[in-house]
Short mmCIF file of C-alpha atoms in Angstrom, two decimals:
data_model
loop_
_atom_site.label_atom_id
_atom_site.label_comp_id
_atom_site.label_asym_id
_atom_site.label_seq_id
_atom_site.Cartn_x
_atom_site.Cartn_y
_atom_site.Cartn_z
CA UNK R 1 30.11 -95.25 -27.94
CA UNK R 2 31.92 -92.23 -26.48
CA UNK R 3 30.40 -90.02 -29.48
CA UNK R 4 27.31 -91.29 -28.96
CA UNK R 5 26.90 -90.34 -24.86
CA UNK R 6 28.49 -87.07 -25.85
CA UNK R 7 25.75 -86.79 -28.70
CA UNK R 8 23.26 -87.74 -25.90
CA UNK R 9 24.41 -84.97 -23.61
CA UNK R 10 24.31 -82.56 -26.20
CA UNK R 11 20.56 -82.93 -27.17
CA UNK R 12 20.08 -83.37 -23.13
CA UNK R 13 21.56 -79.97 -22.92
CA UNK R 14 19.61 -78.66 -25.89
CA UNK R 15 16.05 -79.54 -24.59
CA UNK R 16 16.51 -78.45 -20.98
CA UNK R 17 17.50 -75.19 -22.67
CA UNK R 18 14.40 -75.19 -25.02
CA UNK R 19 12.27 -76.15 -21.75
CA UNK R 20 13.97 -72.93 -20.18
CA UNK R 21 13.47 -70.81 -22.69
CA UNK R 22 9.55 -71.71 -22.95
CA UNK R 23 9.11 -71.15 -19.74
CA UNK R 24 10.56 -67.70 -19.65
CA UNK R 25 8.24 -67.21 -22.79
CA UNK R 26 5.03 -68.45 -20.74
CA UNK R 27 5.84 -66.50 -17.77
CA UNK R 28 6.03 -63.23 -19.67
CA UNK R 29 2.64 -64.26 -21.22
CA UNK R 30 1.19 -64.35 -17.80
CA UNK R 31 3.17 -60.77 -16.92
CA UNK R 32 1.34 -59.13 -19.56
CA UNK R 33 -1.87 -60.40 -18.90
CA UNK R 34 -1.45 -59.29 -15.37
CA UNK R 35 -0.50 -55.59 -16.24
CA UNK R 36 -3.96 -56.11 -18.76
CA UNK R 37 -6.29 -57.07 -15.53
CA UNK R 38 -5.27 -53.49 -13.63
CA UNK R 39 -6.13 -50.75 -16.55
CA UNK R 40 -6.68 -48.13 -16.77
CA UNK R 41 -3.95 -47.92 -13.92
CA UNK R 42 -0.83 -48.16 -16.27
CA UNK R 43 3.10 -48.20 -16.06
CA UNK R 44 5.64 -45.96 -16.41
CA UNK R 45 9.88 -45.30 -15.84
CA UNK R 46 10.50 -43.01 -13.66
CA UNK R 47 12.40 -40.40 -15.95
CA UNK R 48 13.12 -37.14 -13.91
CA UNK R 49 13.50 -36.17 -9.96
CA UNK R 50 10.26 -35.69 -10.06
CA UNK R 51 9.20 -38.85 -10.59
CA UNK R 52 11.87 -40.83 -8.30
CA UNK R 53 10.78 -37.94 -5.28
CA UNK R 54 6.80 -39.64 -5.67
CA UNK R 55 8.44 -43.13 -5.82
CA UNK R 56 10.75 -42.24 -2.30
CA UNK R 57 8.04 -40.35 -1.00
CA UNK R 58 5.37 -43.58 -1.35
CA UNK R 59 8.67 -46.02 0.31
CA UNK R 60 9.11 -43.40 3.08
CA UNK R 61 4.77 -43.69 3.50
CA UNK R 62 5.26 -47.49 4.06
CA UNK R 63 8.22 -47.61 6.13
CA UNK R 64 5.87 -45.26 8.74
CA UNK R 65 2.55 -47.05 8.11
CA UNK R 66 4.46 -49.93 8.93
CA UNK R 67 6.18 -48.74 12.16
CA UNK R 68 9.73 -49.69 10.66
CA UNK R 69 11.39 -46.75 11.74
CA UNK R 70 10.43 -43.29 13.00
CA UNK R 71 9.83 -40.43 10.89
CA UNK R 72 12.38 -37.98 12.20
CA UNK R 73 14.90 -40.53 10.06
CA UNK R 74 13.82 -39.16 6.83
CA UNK R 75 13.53 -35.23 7.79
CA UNK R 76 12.47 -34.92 4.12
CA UNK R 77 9.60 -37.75 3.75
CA UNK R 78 11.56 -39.84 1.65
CA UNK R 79 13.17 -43.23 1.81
CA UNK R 80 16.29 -43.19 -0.12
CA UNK R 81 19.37 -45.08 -0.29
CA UNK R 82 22.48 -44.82 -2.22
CA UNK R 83 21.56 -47.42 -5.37
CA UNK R 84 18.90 -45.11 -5.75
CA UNK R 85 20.76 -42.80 -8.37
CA UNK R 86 21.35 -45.83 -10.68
CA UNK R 87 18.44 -47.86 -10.49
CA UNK R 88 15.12 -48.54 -12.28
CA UNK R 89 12.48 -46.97 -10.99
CA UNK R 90 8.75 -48.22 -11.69
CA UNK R 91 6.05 -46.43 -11.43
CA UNK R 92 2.15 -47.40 -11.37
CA UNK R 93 -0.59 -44.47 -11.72
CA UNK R 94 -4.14 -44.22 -11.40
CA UNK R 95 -5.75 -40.82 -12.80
CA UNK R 96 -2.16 -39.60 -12.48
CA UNK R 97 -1.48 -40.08 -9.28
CA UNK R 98 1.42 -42.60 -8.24
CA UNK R 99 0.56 -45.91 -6.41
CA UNK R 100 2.90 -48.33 -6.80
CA UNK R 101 6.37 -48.61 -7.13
CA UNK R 102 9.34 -51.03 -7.76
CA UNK R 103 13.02 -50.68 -7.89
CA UNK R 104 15.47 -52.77 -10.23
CA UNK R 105 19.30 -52.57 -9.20
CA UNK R 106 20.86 -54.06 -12.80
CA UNK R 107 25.02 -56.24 -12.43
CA UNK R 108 27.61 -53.66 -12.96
CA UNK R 109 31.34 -54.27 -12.54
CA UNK R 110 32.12 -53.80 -9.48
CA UNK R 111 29.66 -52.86 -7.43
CA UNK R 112 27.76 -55.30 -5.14
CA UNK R 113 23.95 -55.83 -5.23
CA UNK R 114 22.03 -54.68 -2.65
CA UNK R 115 20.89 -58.40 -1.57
CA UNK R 116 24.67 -58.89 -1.46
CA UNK R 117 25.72 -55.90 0.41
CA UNK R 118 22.63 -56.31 2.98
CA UNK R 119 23.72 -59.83 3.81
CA UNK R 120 27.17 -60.04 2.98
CA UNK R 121 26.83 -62.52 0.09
CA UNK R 122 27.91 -63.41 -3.35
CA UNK R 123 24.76 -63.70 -5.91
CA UNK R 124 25.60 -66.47 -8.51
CA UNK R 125 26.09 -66.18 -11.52
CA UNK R 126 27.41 -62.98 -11.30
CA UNK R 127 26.75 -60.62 -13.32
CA UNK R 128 23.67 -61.81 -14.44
CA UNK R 129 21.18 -61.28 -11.44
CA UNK R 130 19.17 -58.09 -11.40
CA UNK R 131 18.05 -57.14 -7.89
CA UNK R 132 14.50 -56.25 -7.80
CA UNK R 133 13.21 -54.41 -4.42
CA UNK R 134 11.25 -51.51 -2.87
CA UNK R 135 7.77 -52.77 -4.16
CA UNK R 136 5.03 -50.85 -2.43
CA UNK R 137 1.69 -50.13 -2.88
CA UNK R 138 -0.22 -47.14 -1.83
CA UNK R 139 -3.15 -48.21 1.04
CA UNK R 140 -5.69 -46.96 -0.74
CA UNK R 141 -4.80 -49.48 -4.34
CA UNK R 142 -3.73 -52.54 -1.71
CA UNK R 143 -5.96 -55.28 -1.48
CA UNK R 144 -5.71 -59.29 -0.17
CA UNK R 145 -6.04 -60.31 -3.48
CA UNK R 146 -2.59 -58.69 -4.06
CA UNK R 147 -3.64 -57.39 -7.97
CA UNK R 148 -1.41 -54.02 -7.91
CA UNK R 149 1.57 -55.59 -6.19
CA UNK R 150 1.38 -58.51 -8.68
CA UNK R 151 0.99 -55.88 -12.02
CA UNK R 152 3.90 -54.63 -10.17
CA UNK R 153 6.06 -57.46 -9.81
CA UNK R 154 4.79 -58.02 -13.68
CA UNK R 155 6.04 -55.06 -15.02
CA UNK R 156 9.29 -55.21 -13.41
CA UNK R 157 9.97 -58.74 -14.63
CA UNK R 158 9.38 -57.60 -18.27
CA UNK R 159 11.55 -54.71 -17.97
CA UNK R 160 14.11 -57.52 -16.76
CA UNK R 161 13.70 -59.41 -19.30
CA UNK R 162 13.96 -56.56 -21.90
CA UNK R 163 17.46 -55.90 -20.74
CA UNK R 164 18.89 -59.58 -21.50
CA UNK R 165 18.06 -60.78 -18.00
CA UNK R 166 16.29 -63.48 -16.49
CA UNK R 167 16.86 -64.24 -12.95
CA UNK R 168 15.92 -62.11 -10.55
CA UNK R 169 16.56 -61.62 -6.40
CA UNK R 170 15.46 -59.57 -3.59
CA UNK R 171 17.31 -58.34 -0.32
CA UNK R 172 14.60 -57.85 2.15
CA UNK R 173 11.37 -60.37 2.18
CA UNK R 174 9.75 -59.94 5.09
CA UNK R 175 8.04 -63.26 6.39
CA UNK R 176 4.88 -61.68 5.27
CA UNK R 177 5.83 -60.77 2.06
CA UNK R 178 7.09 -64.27 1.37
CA UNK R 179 3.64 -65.71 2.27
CA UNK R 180 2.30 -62.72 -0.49
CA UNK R 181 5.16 -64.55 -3.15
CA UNK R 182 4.01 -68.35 -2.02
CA UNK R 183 0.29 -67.49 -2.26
CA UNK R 184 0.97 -65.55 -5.49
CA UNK R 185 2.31 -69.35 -7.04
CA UNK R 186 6.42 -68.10 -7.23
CA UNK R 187 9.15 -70.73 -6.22
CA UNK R 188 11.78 -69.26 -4.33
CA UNK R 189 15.17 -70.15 -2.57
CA UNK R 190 16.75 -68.60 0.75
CA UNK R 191 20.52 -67.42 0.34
CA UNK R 192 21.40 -67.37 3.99
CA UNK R 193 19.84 -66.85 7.29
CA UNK R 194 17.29 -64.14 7.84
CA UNK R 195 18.40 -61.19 9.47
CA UNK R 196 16.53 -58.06 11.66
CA UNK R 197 15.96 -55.00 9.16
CA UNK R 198 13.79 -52.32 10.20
CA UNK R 199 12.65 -54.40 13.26
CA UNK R 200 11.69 -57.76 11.39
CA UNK R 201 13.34 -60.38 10.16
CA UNK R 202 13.94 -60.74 6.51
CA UNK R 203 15.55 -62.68 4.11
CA UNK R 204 17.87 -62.56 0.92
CA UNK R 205 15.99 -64.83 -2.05
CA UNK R 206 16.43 -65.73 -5.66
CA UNK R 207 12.84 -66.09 -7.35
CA UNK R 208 12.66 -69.31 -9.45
CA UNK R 209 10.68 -67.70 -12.01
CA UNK R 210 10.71 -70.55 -15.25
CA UNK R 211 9.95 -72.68 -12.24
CA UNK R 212 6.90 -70.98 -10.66
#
């Protein structure tokens, strides 16, 4: 009786992992197909100075459009932090020019996230959570039905998932920008208590993606 509950568990285990692993195989289905809707704008790594100065310089744009903070804090036009240097940097371009952005922060030994360093917290499992932040899109490529950010968000997931990962969370959501993630279909759940950033409250959240 024993080896039979044990067996039970075992094939439990086994299908929720199957289930799991569809899911993560439907959702980057869907990714592609979103990064398909948006040509010709297409996708790129950000692979010299170069191209991580366009990607600060289109953060710093936002933070001022946005009133978050004056512009005689960045006395170079570009928002910047210090996981900058290590991260992934995603670019979007239209005729060349860059539109979009996204930044991954990928586990190292060590070193804390920047969701965890913002509010203080412990990101389980560790080690296994990529931080994914800094998406903005230029005015002129933003729209309410979201297409850009959502390529974005697409093309940041796959290059998660090409590096062995699969869950993914983000330091500062704004409450707007969680109504953008609701309305866009994703499951999410709240680490801790929202906190004032740049003069709004945001809040530390791991994105259910198999779930959305």
């Amino acid at each position: 009786m024993i080896g039979d509950l044990a067996l039970s568990v075992n094939r439990s285990t086994l299908d929720l992992d199957l289930d799991h692993e569809r899911s993560l195989v439907q959702v980057d289905r869907l990714a592609a197909q979103a990064i398909e809707w948006i040509k010709p704008i297409g996708f790129s790594l950000a692979r010299s100075d170069h191209d991580r100065a366009a990607a600060y310089r289109l953060r710093y744009q936002a933070v001022i459009d946005h009133g978050w903070l004056p512009p005689s804090d960045f006395p170079d036009g570009l928002e910047r932090d210090h996981f900058d240097d290590q991260a992934v940097h995603i670019l979007a371009r239209d005729q060349g020019q860059v539109i979009a952005t996204a930044r991954l922060v990928l586990p190292k030994d060590h070193s804390r996230l920047p969701t965890e360093e913002a509010f203080d917290l412990i990101v389980e499992p560790q080690g296994q959570v990529v931080d994914a932040g800094r998406f903005v899109v230029a005015k002129s490529h933003s729209n309410v039905e979201h297409r850009v950010l959502a390529a974005t968000m697409a093309r940041s997931w796959l290059e998660v998932r090409s590096r062995g990962y699969s869950i993914v969370c983000a330091a500062l959501a704004s409450r707007a920008m969680l109504r953008v993630y609701q309305r866009m279909g994703f499951r999410m759940r709240t680490l801790a208590p929202p906190r004032c950033v740049w003069g709004e409250d945001r809040s530390p959240i791991v994105f259910d993606v198999p779930g959305s």
